[in-house]
CSV table of C-alpha atoms in Angstrom, one decimal:
chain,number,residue,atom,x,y,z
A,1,UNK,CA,60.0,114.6,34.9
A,2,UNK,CA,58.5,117.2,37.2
A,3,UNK,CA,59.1,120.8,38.1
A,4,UNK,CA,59.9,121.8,41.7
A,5,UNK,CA,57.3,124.8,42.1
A,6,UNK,CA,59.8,126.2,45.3
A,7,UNK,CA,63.2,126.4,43.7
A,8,UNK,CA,61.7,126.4,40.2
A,9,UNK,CA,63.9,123.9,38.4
A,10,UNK,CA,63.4,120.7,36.9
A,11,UNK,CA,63.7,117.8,38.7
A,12,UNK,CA,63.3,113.3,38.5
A,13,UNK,CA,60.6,111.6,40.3
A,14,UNK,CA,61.3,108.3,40.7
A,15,UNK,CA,58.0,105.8,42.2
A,16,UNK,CA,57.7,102.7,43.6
A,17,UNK,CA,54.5,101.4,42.8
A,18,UNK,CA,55.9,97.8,43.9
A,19,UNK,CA,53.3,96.2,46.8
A,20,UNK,CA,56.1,93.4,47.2
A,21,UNK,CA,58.1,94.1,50.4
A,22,UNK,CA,61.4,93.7,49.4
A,23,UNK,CA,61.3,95.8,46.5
A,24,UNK,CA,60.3,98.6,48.7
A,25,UNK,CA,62.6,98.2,50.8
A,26,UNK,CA,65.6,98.7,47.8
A,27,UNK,CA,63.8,101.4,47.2
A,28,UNK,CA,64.2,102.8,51.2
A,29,UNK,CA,67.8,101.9,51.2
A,30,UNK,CA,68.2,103.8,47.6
A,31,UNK,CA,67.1,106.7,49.1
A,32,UNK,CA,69.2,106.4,52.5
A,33,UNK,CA,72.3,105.7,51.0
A,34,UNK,CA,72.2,108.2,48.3
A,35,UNK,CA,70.5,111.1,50.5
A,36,UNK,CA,73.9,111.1,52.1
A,37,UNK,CA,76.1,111.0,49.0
A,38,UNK,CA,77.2,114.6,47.8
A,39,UNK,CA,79.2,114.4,45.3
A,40,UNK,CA,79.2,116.1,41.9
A,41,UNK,CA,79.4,112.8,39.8
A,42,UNK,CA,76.4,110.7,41.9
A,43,UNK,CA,73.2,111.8,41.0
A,44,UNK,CA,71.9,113.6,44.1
A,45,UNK,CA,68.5,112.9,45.9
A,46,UNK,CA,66.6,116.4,46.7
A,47,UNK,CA,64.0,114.5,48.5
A,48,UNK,CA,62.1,111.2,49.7
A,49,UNK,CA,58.7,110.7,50.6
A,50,UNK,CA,55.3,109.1,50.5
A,51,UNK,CA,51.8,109.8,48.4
A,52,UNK,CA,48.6,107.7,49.1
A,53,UNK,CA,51.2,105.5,50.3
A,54,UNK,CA,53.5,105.0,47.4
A,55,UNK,CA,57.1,106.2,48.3
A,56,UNK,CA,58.7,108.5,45.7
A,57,UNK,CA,62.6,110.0,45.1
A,58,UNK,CA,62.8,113.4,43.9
A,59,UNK,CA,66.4,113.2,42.3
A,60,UNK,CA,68.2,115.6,39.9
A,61,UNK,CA,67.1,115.8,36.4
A,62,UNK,CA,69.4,114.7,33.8
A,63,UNK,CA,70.0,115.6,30.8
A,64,UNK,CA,71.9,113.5,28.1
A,65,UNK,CA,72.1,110.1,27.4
A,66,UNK,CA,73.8,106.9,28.8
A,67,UNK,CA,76.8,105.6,28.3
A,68,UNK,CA,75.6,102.1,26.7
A,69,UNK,CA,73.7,103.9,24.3
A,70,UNK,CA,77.1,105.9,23.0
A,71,UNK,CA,78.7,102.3,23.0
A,72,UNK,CA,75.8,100.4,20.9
A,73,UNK,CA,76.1,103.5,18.8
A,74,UNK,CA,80.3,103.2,18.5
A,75,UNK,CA,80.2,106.9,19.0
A,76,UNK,CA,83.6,108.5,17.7
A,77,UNK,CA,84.6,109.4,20.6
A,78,UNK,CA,88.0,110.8,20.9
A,79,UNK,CA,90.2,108.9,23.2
A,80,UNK,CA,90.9,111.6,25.6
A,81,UNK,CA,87.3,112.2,25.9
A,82,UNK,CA,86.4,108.2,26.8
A,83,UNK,CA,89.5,108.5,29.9
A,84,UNK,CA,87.2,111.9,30.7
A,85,UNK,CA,84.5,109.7,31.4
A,86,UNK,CA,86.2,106.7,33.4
A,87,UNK,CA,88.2,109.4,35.7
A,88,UNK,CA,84.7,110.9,36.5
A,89,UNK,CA,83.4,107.3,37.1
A,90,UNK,CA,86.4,106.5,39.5
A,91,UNK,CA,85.7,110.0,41.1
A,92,UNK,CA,82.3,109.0,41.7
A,93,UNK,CA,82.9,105.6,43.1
A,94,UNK,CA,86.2,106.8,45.4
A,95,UNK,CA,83.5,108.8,47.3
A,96,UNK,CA,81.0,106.3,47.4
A,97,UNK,CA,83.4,103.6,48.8
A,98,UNK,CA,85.1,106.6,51.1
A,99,UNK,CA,81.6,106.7,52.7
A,100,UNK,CA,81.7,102.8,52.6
A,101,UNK,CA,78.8,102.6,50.2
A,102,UNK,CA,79.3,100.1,47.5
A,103,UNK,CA,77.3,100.5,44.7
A,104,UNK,CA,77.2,96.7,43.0
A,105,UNK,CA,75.9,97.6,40.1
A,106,UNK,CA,78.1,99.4,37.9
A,107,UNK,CA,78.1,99.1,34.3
A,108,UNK,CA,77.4,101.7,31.5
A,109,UNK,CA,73.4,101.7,31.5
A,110,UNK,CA,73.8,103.0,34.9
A,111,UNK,CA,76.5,106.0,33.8
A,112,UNK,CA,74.7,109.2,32.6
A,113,UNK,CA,76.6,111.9,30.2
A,114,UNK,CA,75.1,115.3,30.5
A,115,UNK,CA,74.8,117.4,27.9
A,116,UNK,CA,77.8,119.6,29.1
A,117,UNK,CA,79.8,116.4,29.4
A,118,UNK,CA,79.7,116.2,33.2
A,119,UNK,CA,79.0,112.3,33.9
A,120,UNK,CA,76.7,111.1,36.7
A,121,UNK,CA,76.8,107.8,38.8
A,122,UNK,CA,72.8,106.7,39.3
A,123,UNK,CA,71.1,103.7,40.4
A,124,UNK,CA,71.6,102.9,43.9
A,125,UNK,CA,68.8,100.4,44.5
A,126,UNK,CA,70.8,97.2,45.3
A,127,UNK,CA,73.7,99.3,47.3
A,128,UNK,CA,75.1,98.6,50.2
A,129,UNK,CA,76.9,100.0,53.2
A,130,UNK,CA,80.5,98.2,53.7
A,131,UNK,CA,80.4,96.1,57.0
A,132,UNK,CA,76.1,96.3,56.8
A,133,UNK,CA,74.7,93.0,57.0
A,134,UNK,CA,71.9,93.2,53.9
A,135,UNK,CA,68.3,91.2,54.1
A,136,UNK,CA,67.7,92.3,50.9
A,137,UNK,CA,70.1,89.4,49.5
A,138,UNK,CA,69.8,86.2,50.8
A,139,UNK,CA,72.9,83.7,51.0
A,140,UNK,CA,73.8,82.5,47.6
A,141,UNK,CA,71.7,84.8,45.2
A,142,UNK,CA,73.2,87.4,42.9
A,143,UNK,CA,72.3,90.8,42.1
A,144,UNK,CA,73.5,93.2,39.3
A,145,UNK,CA,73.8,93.0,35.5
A,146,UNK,CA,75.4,89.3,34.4
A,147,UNK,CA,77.7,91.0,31.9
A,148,UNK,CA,79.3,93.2,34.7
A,149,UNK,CA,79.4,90.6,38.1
A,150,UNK,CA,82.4,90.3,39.8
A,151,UNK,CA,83.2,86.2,40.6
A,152,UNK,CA,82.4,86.8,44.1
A,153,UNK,CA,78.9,88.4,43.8
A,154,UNK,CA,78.0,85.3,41.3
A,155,UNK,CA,79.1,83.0,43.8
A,156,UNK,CA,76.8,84.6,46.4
A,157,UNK,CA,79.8,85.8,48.6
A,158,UNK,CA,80.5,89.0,50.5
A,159,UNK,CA,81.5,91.8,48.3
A,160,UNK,CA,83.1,95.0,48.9
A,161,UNK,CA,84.7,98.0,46.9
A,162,UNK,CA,86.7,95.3,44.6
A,163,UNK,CA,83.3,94.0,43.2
A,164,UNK,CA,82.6,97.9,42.1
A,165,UNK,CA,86.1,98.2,40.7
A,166,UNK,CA,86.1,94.9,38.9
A,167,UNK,CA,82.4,96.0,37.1
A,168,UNK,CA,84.3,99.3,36.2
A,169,UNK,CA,87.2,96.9,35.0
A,170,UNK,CA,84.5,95.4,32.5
A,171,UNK,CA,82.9,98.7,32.2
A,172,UNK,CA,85.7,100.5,30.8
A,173,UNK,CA,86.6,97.5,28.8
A,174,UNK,CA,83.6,98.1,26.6
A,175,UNK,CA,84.0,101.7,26.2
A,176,UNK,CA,87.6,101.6,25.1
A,177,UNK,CA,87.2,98.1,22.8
A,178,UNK,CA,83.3,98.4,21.7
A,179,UNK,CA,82.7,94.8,23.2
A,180,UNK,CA,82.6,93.2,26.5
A,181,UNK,CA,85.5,91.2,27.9
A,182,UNK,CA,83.2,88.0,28.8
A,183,UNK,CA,80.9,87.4,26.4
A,184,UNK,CA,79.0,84.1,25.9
A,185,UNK,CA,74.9,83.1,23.9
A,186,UNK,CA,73.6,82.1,27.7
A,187,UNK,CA,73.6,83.5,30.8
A,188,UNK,CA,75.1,80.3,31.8
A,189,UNK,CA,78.1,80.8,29.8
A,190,UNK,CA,78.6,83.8,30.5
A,191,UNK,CA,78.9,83.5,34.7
A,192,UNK,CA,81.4,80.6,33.6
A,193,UNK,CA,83.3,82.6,31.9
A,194,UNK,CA,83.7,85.5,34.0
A,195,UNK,CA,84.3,83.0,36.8
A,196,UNK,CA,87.2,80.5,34.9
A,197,UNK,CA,88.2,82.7,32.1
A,198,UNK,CA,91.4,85.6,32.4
């Protein structure tokens, strides 16, 4: 948390105190691809930079909680309040993928509810643009949160929008039935089940 002294508000600084290359460059792309989002459900970047050479985000500071923590909690939530938060999610993602960003890593930890119910996308550090050829994921190796991988990103294969809309899929799976649809002891069983299981 830090205060912007200019505009006097409070704001997120986000580091990376990483030395490893490819780390650092997520962290480039985060802030490329989500400096040119504006949109009032994506958490907006006010600024990127570098300090005694460690890079640093200045995003919006949010208030609230995450969505996974209202799951793991089973808050009551009213039904008409958990389709609030999915149509703000879709909102969120339509303009991402409208800009041909795909976020490919969408799941509830990365969903913020503010304080006056507003809901926020964040996390853009393994995005992409549609039709971009990535280094930062070689042939063959995953990237995301098991529970929430579409079949295509496990198998290591291109990916567009659909992988963001099938994570969502599973997302608001969770919300809506307090469990996820795929769930298995091993990490193992669980990519076999999302891949071979309806």
């Amino acid at each position: 948390e830090g205060r912007d002294p200019f505009i006097k508000r409070r704001v997120a600084i986000k580091i990376c105190s990483s030395a490893e290359e490819d780390v650092r460059q997520r962290f480039y792309s985060e802030a490329e691809i989500v400096g040119n989002l504006e949109h009032k459900n994506i958490t907006p970047v006010h600024d990127f930079g570098l300090e005694d050479g460690v890079p640093y985000l200045v995003q919006e500071y949010l208030t609230g909680e995450d969505l996974d923590h209202m799951i793991e909690r089973r808050d009551p939530l009213a039904l008409g309040r958990k389709l609030d938060i999915l149509a703000q999610v879709v909102d969120g993602l339509n303009y991402a993928h409208e800009q041909g960003v795909i976020h490919r890593d969408v799941k509830p930890g990365n969903v913020r509810i503010l304080e006056d119910g507003r809901v926020k996308i964040m996390d853009f550090g393994i995005a992409k643009l549609k039709d971009h050829k990535s280094s930062l994921t070689r042939t063959g190796t995953t990237v995301g949160t098991a529970a929430y991988l579409p079949p295509e990103q496990i198998r290591g294969q291109a990916t567009d929008h659909r992988a963001d809309v099938f994570s969502f899929g599973v997302t608001a799976y969770e919300l809506l039935a307090a469990r996820r649809p795929f769930e298995a002891p091993t990490l193992a069983a669980m990519l076999y089940k999302i891949l071979g299981n309806e």
